[in-house]
């Protein structure tokens, strides 16, 4: 069983900020990345929280992320905000545009945010969760380097191409947040299985010869499969067109590996924000009641079912904790002083 370190949210935040700064990130990048990481740790898949931050720390140091970016934002149409992340993290460009994006969605009923030239997006649910907290419905799509085949035996042509959807439920309720990849599993789950030496389920991946495998090491040398066969491949293509096609970012086939080398991925992301209806409060309350009704039938509601109010502590895998401490320049041993 993986050893975990338990920190208060304040100490986890402090360590994460120091780790980012120690890896060379500027203050704005560190703040945006840590906010997204804490959100993922509290509400999203644990692997996309602090364990994924280690990928960012490595990428800051090795040049895959511009650690001193100057994102630019333009507004070519009244309800379209276009960001260039300048090779930095996707979260920073989003944060810079967020106030104007929310204002446009409220003013026009719907608004579009596109971004190019960023590192991979991290937990995509974070972006729609932010919008839901402002009472807005969100739909997000992103791509990265090609790691998914369209069919067994074919070449990798798509990234995991995730899509996220958020709907506010009002009051003190957590929003409905659907965040899932177009692949049979997220790439980080293959990485975790390889690190832990455990097999992966059949149907997740193929080896370098295009043959199905349950060995995560062979999967890392091969590619992932889309969920649901051709239908999953169609969803991956849809996300590719939304993320790279609409934003003008590079196609997955043209994106370099985000975990090795020194070339910045420069990927694209597109987010749609909209009011939940002509009478927002009534529509939100109606959605809340429908979620409760569905739950009474045993339906799992992503972002809501099984979620507990955030506790006072954050659990971080020991290996991740140690990597963050090294980046932060904090001596071994814990708790964090």
Short mmCIF file of C-alpha atoms in Angstrom, two decimals:
data_model
loop_
_atom_site.label_atom_id
_atom_site.label_comp_id
_atom_site.label_asym_id
_atom_site.label_seq_id
_atom_site.Cartn_x
_atom_site.Cartn_y
_atom_site.Cartn_z
CA UNK A 1 0.00 0.00 0.00
CA UNK A 2 1.31 3.45 -0.95
CA UNK A 3 2.48 5.47 2.07
CA UNK A 4 0.74 8.84 2.35
CA UNK A 5 1.67 12.01 4.16
CA UNK A 6 -1.15 14.03 5.69
CA UNK A 7 -0.84 17.81 5.69
CA UNK A 8 -3.23 20.62 6.52
CA UNK A 9 -4.47 22.47 3.45
CA UNK A 10 -2.39 25.46 4.52
CA UNK A 11 0.81 23.42 4.78
CA UNK A 12 0.11 21.59 1.51
CA UNK A 13 -0.41 24.94 -0.20
CA UNK A 14 2.76 26.37 1.30
CA UNK A 15 4.84 23.37 0.22
CA UNK A 16 3.35 23.42 -3.29
CA UNK A 17 4.06 27.13 -3.78
CA UNK A 18 7.65 26.70 -2.59
CA UNK A 19 8.08 23.66 -4.84
CA UNK A 20 6.91 25.60 -7.90
CA UNK A 21 9.15 28.56 -7.13
CA UNK A 22 12.04 26.17 -6.49
CA UNK A 23 11.49 24.66 -9.95
CA UNK A 24 11.79 28.13 -11.49
CA UNK A 25 8.14 29.14 -11.90
CA UNK A 26 7.25 32.78 -11.43
CA UNK A 27 4.79 33.79 -8.73
CA UNK A 28 1.74 34.05 -11.01
CA UNK A 29 2.34 30.60 -12.50
CA UNK A 30 2.88 29.09 -9.06
CA UNK A 31 -0.35 30.61 -7.73
CA UNK A 32 -2.48 29.42 -10.65
CA UNK A 33 -1.00 25.92 -10.65
CA UNK A 34 -1.39 25.46 -6.91
CA UNK A 35 -5.02 26.63 -6.96
CA UNK A 36 -5.80 24.07 -9.67
CA UNK A 37 -3.84 21.35 -7.88
CA UNK A 38 -5.67 21.93 -4.59
CA UNK A 39 -9.00 21.81 -6.44
CA UNK A 40 -8.07 18.51 -8.07
CA UNK A 41 -6.86 17.10 -4.74
CA UNK A 42 -10.16 18.02 -3.08
CA UNK A 43 -12.67 17.26 -5.82
CA UNK A 44 -11.01 15.51 -8.76
CA UNK A 45 -9.14 12.27 -9.37
CA UNK A 46 -6.32 12.10 -6.78
CA UNK A 47 -3.74 11.27 -9.48
CA UNK A 48 -4.43 14.64 -11.14
CA UNK A 49 -3.75 16.52 -7.92
CA UNK A 50 -0.33 16.58 -6.28
CA UNK A 51 1.10 13.54 -8.11
CA UNK A 52 0.55 15.34 -11.42
CA UNK A 53 2.21 18.47 -10.02
CA UNK A 54 5.52 16.56 -10.10
CA UNK A 55 5.19 16.47 -13.91
CA UNK A 56 4.86 20.24 -13.89
CA UNK A 57 7.89 20.65 -11.62
CA UNK A 58 10.00 18.49 -13.93
CA UNK A 59 8.72 20.41 -16.96
CA UNK A 60 9.53 23.80 -15.43
CA UNK A 61 13.10 22.67 -14.79
CA UNK A 62 13.56 20.95 -18.16
CA UNK A 63 12.10 23.72 -20.31
CA UNK A 64 8.82 22.16 -21.43
CA UNK A 65 7.00 24.96 -19.61
CA UNK A 66 7.92 28.63 -19.93
CA UNK A 67 8.50 29.52 -16.28
CA UNK A 68 8.29 33.28 -16.95
CA UNK A 69 5.38 33.56 -19.41
CA UNK A 70 3.55 36.69 -20.48
CA UNK A 71 0.16 35.41 -21.71
CA UNK A 72 -1.75 37.67 -24.06
CA UNK A 73 -5.52 37.97 -24.39
CA UNK A 74 -7.49 39.33 -27.33
CA UNK A 75 -11.21 39.67 -28.03
CA UNK A 76 -11.76 39.23 -31.79
CA UNK A 77 -15.54 38.98 -31.25
CA UNK A 78 -17.67 40.34 -28.39
CA UNK A 79 -18.25 36.89 -26.88
CA UNK A 80 -14.93 35.29 -27.93
CA UNK A 81 -11.82 35.58 -25.79
CA UNK A 82 -8.61 34.21 -27.34
CA UNK A 83 -5.54 33.58 -25.20
CA UNK A 84 -1.95 32.79 -26.10
CA UNK A 85 -0.34 31.20 -23.04
CA UNK A 86 3.21 32.00 -24.22
CA UNK A 87 4.35 28.45 -23.52
CA UNK A 88 3.28 28.64 -19.88
CA UNK A 89 0.71 26.67 -17.94
CA UNK A 90 -2.87 26.59 -19.23
CA UNK A 91 -4.30 27.60 -15.85
CA UNK A 92 -2.57 30.99 -15.84
CA UNK A 93 -4.00 32.09 -19.19
CA UNK A 94 -7.45 30.95 -18.04
CA UNK A 95 -7.15 32.81 -14.74
CA UNK A 96 -6.11 36.04 -16.48
CA UNK A 97 -9.16 35.85 -18.77
CA UNK A 98 -11.59 34.54 -16.16
CA UNK A 99 -13.25 37.78 -15.07
CA UNK A 100 -13.87 38.94 -18.64
CA UNK A 101 -14.98 35.43 -19.63
CA UNK A 102 -17.58 35.26 -16.88
CA UNK A 103 -18.77 38.77 -17.68
CA UNK A 104 -19.18 37.94 -21.36
CA UNK A 105 -21.15 34.78 -20.57
CA UNK A 106 -23.49 36.68 -18.28
CA UNK A 107 -23.88 39.55 -20.73
CA UNK A 108 -24.42 37.52 -23.90
CA UNK A 109 -25.83 34.33 -22.39
CA UNK A 110 -22.92 32.36 -23.87
CA UNK A 111 -19.18 33.02 -24.36
CA UNK A 112 -16.20 31.18 -25.80
CA UNK A 113 -12.65 31.02 -24.44
CA UNK A 114 -9.90 29.57 -26.61
CA UNK A 115 -6.24 29.15 -25.79
CA UNK A 116 -3.16 28.05 -27.67
CA UNK A 117 0.51 27.59 -26.86
CA UNK A 118 0.19 26.17 -23.35
CA UNK A 119 1.43 23.16 -21.45
CA UNK A 120 -1.12 20.38 -21.01
CA UNK A 121 -4.24 21.44 -19.12
CA UNK A 122 -4.08 19.26 -16.00
CA UNK A 123 -7.44 18.30 -14.53
CA UNK A 124 -9.92 19.60 -17.10
CA UNK A 125 -12.76 19.50 -14.58
CA UNK A 126 -11.08 22.40 -12.77
CA UNK A 127 -12.06 24.87 -15.49
CA UNK A 128 -15.75 23.99 -15.57
CA UNK A 129 -15.80 23.77 -11.76
CA UNK A 130 -14.61 27.38 -11.62
CA UNK A 131 -17.41 28.40 -13.97
CA UNK A 132 -20.01 26.45 -11.98
CA UNK A 133 -18.95 28.32 -8.85
CA UNK A 134 -19.99 31.48 -10.73
CA UNK A 135 -23.37 29.96 -11.62
CA UNK A 136 -22.40 29.11 -15.21
CA UNK A 137 -22.64 25.92 -17.25
CA UNK A 138 -19.29 24.96 -18.78
CA UNK A 139 -18.05 22.66 -21.52
CA UNK A 140 -14.29 22.23 -22.03
CA UNK A 141 -12.16 20.29 -24.51
CA UNK A 142 -8.37 19.89 -24.70
CA UNK A 143 -5.74 17.88 -26.51
CA UNK A 144 -2.08 16.93 -26.07
CA UNK A 145 0.49 14.71 -27.78
CA UNK A 146 -0.75 11.69 -29.73
CA UNK A 147 -1.02 8.64 -27.48
CA UNK A 148 -4.31 7.03 -28.55
CA UNK A 149 -4.95 4.84 -31.59
CA UNK A 150 -8.25 5.05 -33.45
CA UNK A 151 -8.33 1.24 -33.62
CA UNK A 152 -6.08 -1.68 -32.57
CA UNK A 153 -3.05 -1.97 -34.82
CA UNK A 154 -3.31 1.61 -36.04
CA UNK A 155 -0.92 4.48 -35.26
CA UNK A 156 -1.43 6.87 -32.35
CA UNK A 157 -3.31 9.85 -33.80
CA UNK A 158 -5.14 11.45 -30.84
CA UNK A 159 -4.22 12.38 -27.30
CA UNK A 160 -6.46 11.16 -24.48
CA UNK A 161 -8.55 14.16 -25.60
CA UNK A 162 -10.56 14.83 -22.45
CA UNK A 163 -13.88 16.63 -22.29
CA UNK A 164 -15.39 18.18 -19.17
CA UNK A 165 -18.87 19.46 -18.43
CA UNK A 166 -20.07 21.36 -15.37
CA UNK A 167 -23.54 22.41 -14.23
CA UNK A 168 -24.18 24.50 -11.09
CA UNK A 169 -26.69 23.08 -8.63
CA UNK A 170 -27.04 26.13 -6.42
CA UNK A 171 -26.85 26.76 -2.72
CA UNK A 172 -24.26 24.76 -0.85
CA UNK A 173 -24.37 21.86 -3.30
CA UNK A 174 -21.30 20.82 -5.21
CA UNK A 175 -21.76 21.20 -8.97
CA UNK A 176 -22.24 18.32 -11.35
CA UNK A 177 -18.83 17.83 -13.02
CA UNK A 178 -18.20 15.23 -15.70
CA UNK A 179 -14.52 14.95 -16.62
CA UNK A 180 -13.42 12.02 -18.72
CA UNK A 181 -10.98 11.14 -21.44
CA UNK A 182 -11.85 9.82 -24.88
CA UNK A 183 -9.40 6.99 -24.23
CA UNK A 184 -10.34 3.89 -22.25
CA UNK A 185 -8.38 5.32 -19.33
CA UNK A 186 -6.29 8.38 -18.53
CA UNK A 187 -2.59 8.15 -19.41
CA UNK A 188 -1.62 8.90 -15.82
CA UNK A 189 -3.35 5.66 -14.72
CA UNK A 190 -0.96 3.70 -16.95
CA UNK A 191 1.98 5.56 -15.45
CA UNK A 192 0.74 4.83 -11.92
CA UNK A 193 0.26 1.11 -12.69
CA UNK A 194 3.78 0.91 -14.12
CA UNK A 195 5.23 2.62 -11.05
CA UNK A 196 3.38 0.24 -8.73
CA UNK A 197 4.13 -2.88 -10.79
CA UNK A 198 0.50 -3.91 -11.24
CA UNK A 199 -1.33 -5.11 -14.34
CA UNK A 200 -3.84 -2.98 -16.22
CA UNK A 201 -7.26 -4.21 -17.43
CA UNK A 202 -7.62 -5.63 -20.92
CA UNK A 203 -8.96 -3.08 -23.38
CA UNK A 204 -6.99 -0.15 -22.01
CA UNK A 205 -3.93 -0.23 -24.24
CA UNK A 206 -1.85 -1.89 -26.93
CA UNK A 207 1.90 -2.55 -27.06
CA UNK A 208 4.28 -1.11 -29.67
CA UNK A 209 3.14 -3.77 -32.15
CA UNK A 210 -0.52 -2.76 -31.77
CA UNK A 211 -1.43 -5.88 -29.79
CA UNK A 212 -3.60 -5.60 -26.67
CA UNK A 213 -1.63 -5.77 -23.44
CA UNK A 214 -2.18 -5.84 -19.69
CA UNK A 215 1.47 -4.90 -19.01
CA UNK A 216 1.69 -1.17 -18.21
CA UNK A 217 5.35 -1.02 -19.27
CA UNK A 218 4.43 -2.34 -22.70
CA UNK A 219 1.50 0.06 -22.78
CA UNK A 220 3.84 3.00 -22.16
CA UNK A 221 5.84 1.90 -25.19
CA UNK A 222 2.62 1.44 -27.18
CA UNK A 223 -0.59 3.45 -27.08
CA UNK A 224 -3.99 3.73 -25.43
CA UNK A 225 -7.26 2.54 -26.91
CA UNK A 226 -10.37 4.73 -27.25
CA UNK A 227 -13.31 3.82 -25.04
CA UNK A 228 -16.15 2.04 -26.79
CA UNK A 229 -14.26 1.29 -30.00
CA UNK A 230 -15.17 3.46 -32.98
CA UNK A 231 -17.64 5.55 -30.96
CA UNK A 232 -14.87 6.53 -28.56
CA UNK A 233 -12.66 7.33 -31.53
CA UNK A 234 -15.39 9.62 -32.85
CA UNK A 235 -15.51 11.42 -29.49
CA UNK A 236 -11.72 11.83 -29.61
CA UNK A 237 -12.06 13.37 -33.08
CA UNK A 238 -14.81 15.68 -31.85
CA UNK A 239 -12.60 16.86 -28.99
CA UNK A 240 -9.67 17.29 -31.38
CA UNK A 241 -11.73 19.61 -33.56
CA UNK A 242 -13.03 21.58 -30.58
CA UNK A 243 -9.67 21.97 -28.87
CA UNK A 244 -7.17 22.27 -31.73
CA UNK A 245 -9.55 23.10 -34.58
CA UNK A 246 -11.42 25.96 -32.91
CA UNK A 247 -8.47 27.37 -30.94
CA UNK A 248 -5.95 27.11 -33.79
CA UNK A 249 -3.64 25.02 -31.61
CA UNK A 250 -1.56 22.13 -32.96
CA UNK A 251 -3.14 18.79 -33.79
CA UNK A 252 -2.21 15.96 -31.44
CA UNK A 253 -0.07 14.42 -34.20
CA UNK A 254 2.12 17.55 -34.10
CA UNK A 255 2.43 17.96 -30.32
CA UNK A 256 5.72 16.89 -28.69
CA UNK A 257 5.79 14.66 -25.60
CA UNK A 258 4.86 16.61 -22.47
CA UNK A 259 6.93 14.36 -20.19
CA UNK A 260 10.32 14.34 -21.92
CA UNK A 261 12.61 16.56 -23.96
CA UNK A 262 12.77 20.35 -23.85
CA UNK A 263 10.21 21.32 -26.51
CA UNK A 264 7.06 23.03 -25.24
CA UNK A 265 3.83 21.21 -26.19
CA UNK A 266 1.94 24.40 -27.07
CA UNK A 267 -1.45 22.69 -27.01
CA UNK A 268 -4.96 24.08 -27.47
CA UNK A 269 -8.07 24.29 -25.31
CA UNK A 270 -11.59 25.54 -25.90
CA UNK A 271 -14.16 26.32 -23.20
CA UNK A 272 -17.79 27.31 -23.64
CA UNK A 273 -19.53 29.12 -20.78
CA UNK A 274 -23.27 29.71 -20.74
CA UNK A 275 -26.03 30.82 -18.46
CA UNK A 276 -28.07 27.84 -17.22
CA UNK A 277 -31.22 29.29 -18.76
CA UNK A 278 -33.31 32.42 -19.20
CA UNK A 279 -34.17 32.30 -15.50
CA UNK A 280 -30.88 31.13 -14.04
CA UNK A 281 -31.91 30.61 -10.41
CA UNK A 282 -35.01 28.65 -11.37
CA UNK A 283 -33.07 26.51 -13.85
CA UNK A 284 -30.36 25.78 -11.30
CA UNK A 285 -32.92 24.80 -8.66
CA UNK A 286 -34.68 22.59 -11.22
CA UNK A 287 -31.39 20.88 -12.07
CA UNK A 288 -30.73 20.32 -8.37
CA UNK A 289 -34.07 18.61 -7.94
CA UNK A 290 -33.46 16.43 -10.99
CA UNK A 291 -30.09 15.34 -9.62
CA UNK A 292 -31.74 14.37 -6.34
CA UNK A 293 -34.41 12.48 -8.27
CA UNK A 294 -31.80 10.59 -10.31
CA UNK A 295 -29.86 9.73 -7.16
CA UNK A 296 -33.03 8.18 -5.72
CA UNK A 297 -32.90 5.78 -8.68
CA UNK A 298 -29.30 4.90 -7.86
CA UNK A 299 -27.75 7.03 -10.62
CA UNK A 300 -24.16 8.09 -9.99
CA UNK A 301 -23.81 11.87 -10.41
CA UNK A 302 -20.17 12.85 -11.12
CA UNK A 303 -18.89 15.56 -8.87
CA UNK A 304 -21.74 14.98 -6.39
CA UNK A 305 -22.20 11.29 -5.55
CA UNK A 306 -19.78 9.99 -2.97
CA UNK A 307 -18.23 13.40 -2.41
CA UNK A 308 -17.59 14.50 1.13
CA UNK A 309 -17.11 18.05 2.36
CA UNK A 310 -13.41 18.94 2.11
CA UNK A 311 -11.65 17.97 5.31
CA UNK A 312 -8.95 19.80 7.16
CA UNK A 313 -6.17 17.60 5.75
CA UNK A 314 -4.74 16.71 2.35
CA UNK A 315 -3.19 13.28 1.75
CA UNK A 316 -0.16 13.19 -0.55
CA UNK A 317 1.72 10.05 -1.64
CA UNK A 318 5.10 9.90 0.08
CA UNK A 319 7.06 9.80 -3.19
CA UNK A 320 5.19 12.91 -4.40
CA UNK A 321 5.73 14.65 -1.07
CA UNK A 322 9.46 13.94 -1.18
CA UNK A 323 9.73 15.22 -4.77
CA UNK A 324 7.94 18.43 -3.78
CA UNK A 325 10.20 18.91 -0.76
CA UNK A 326 13.30 18.49 -2.91
CA UNK A 327 12.00 21.08 -5.36
CA UNK A 328 11.12 23.40 -2.47
CA UNK A 329 14.59 23.00 -0.95
CA UNK A 330 13.14 21.74 2.32
CA UNK A 331 15.19 19.24 4.32
CA UNK A 332 14.06 15.64 4.72
CA UNK A 333 11.70 14.64 7.49
CA UNK A 334 8.23 15.87 8.25
CA UNK A 335 5.96 17.57 9.16
CA UNK A 336 6.81 20.62 7.10
CA UNK A 337 8.40 23.25 9.32
#
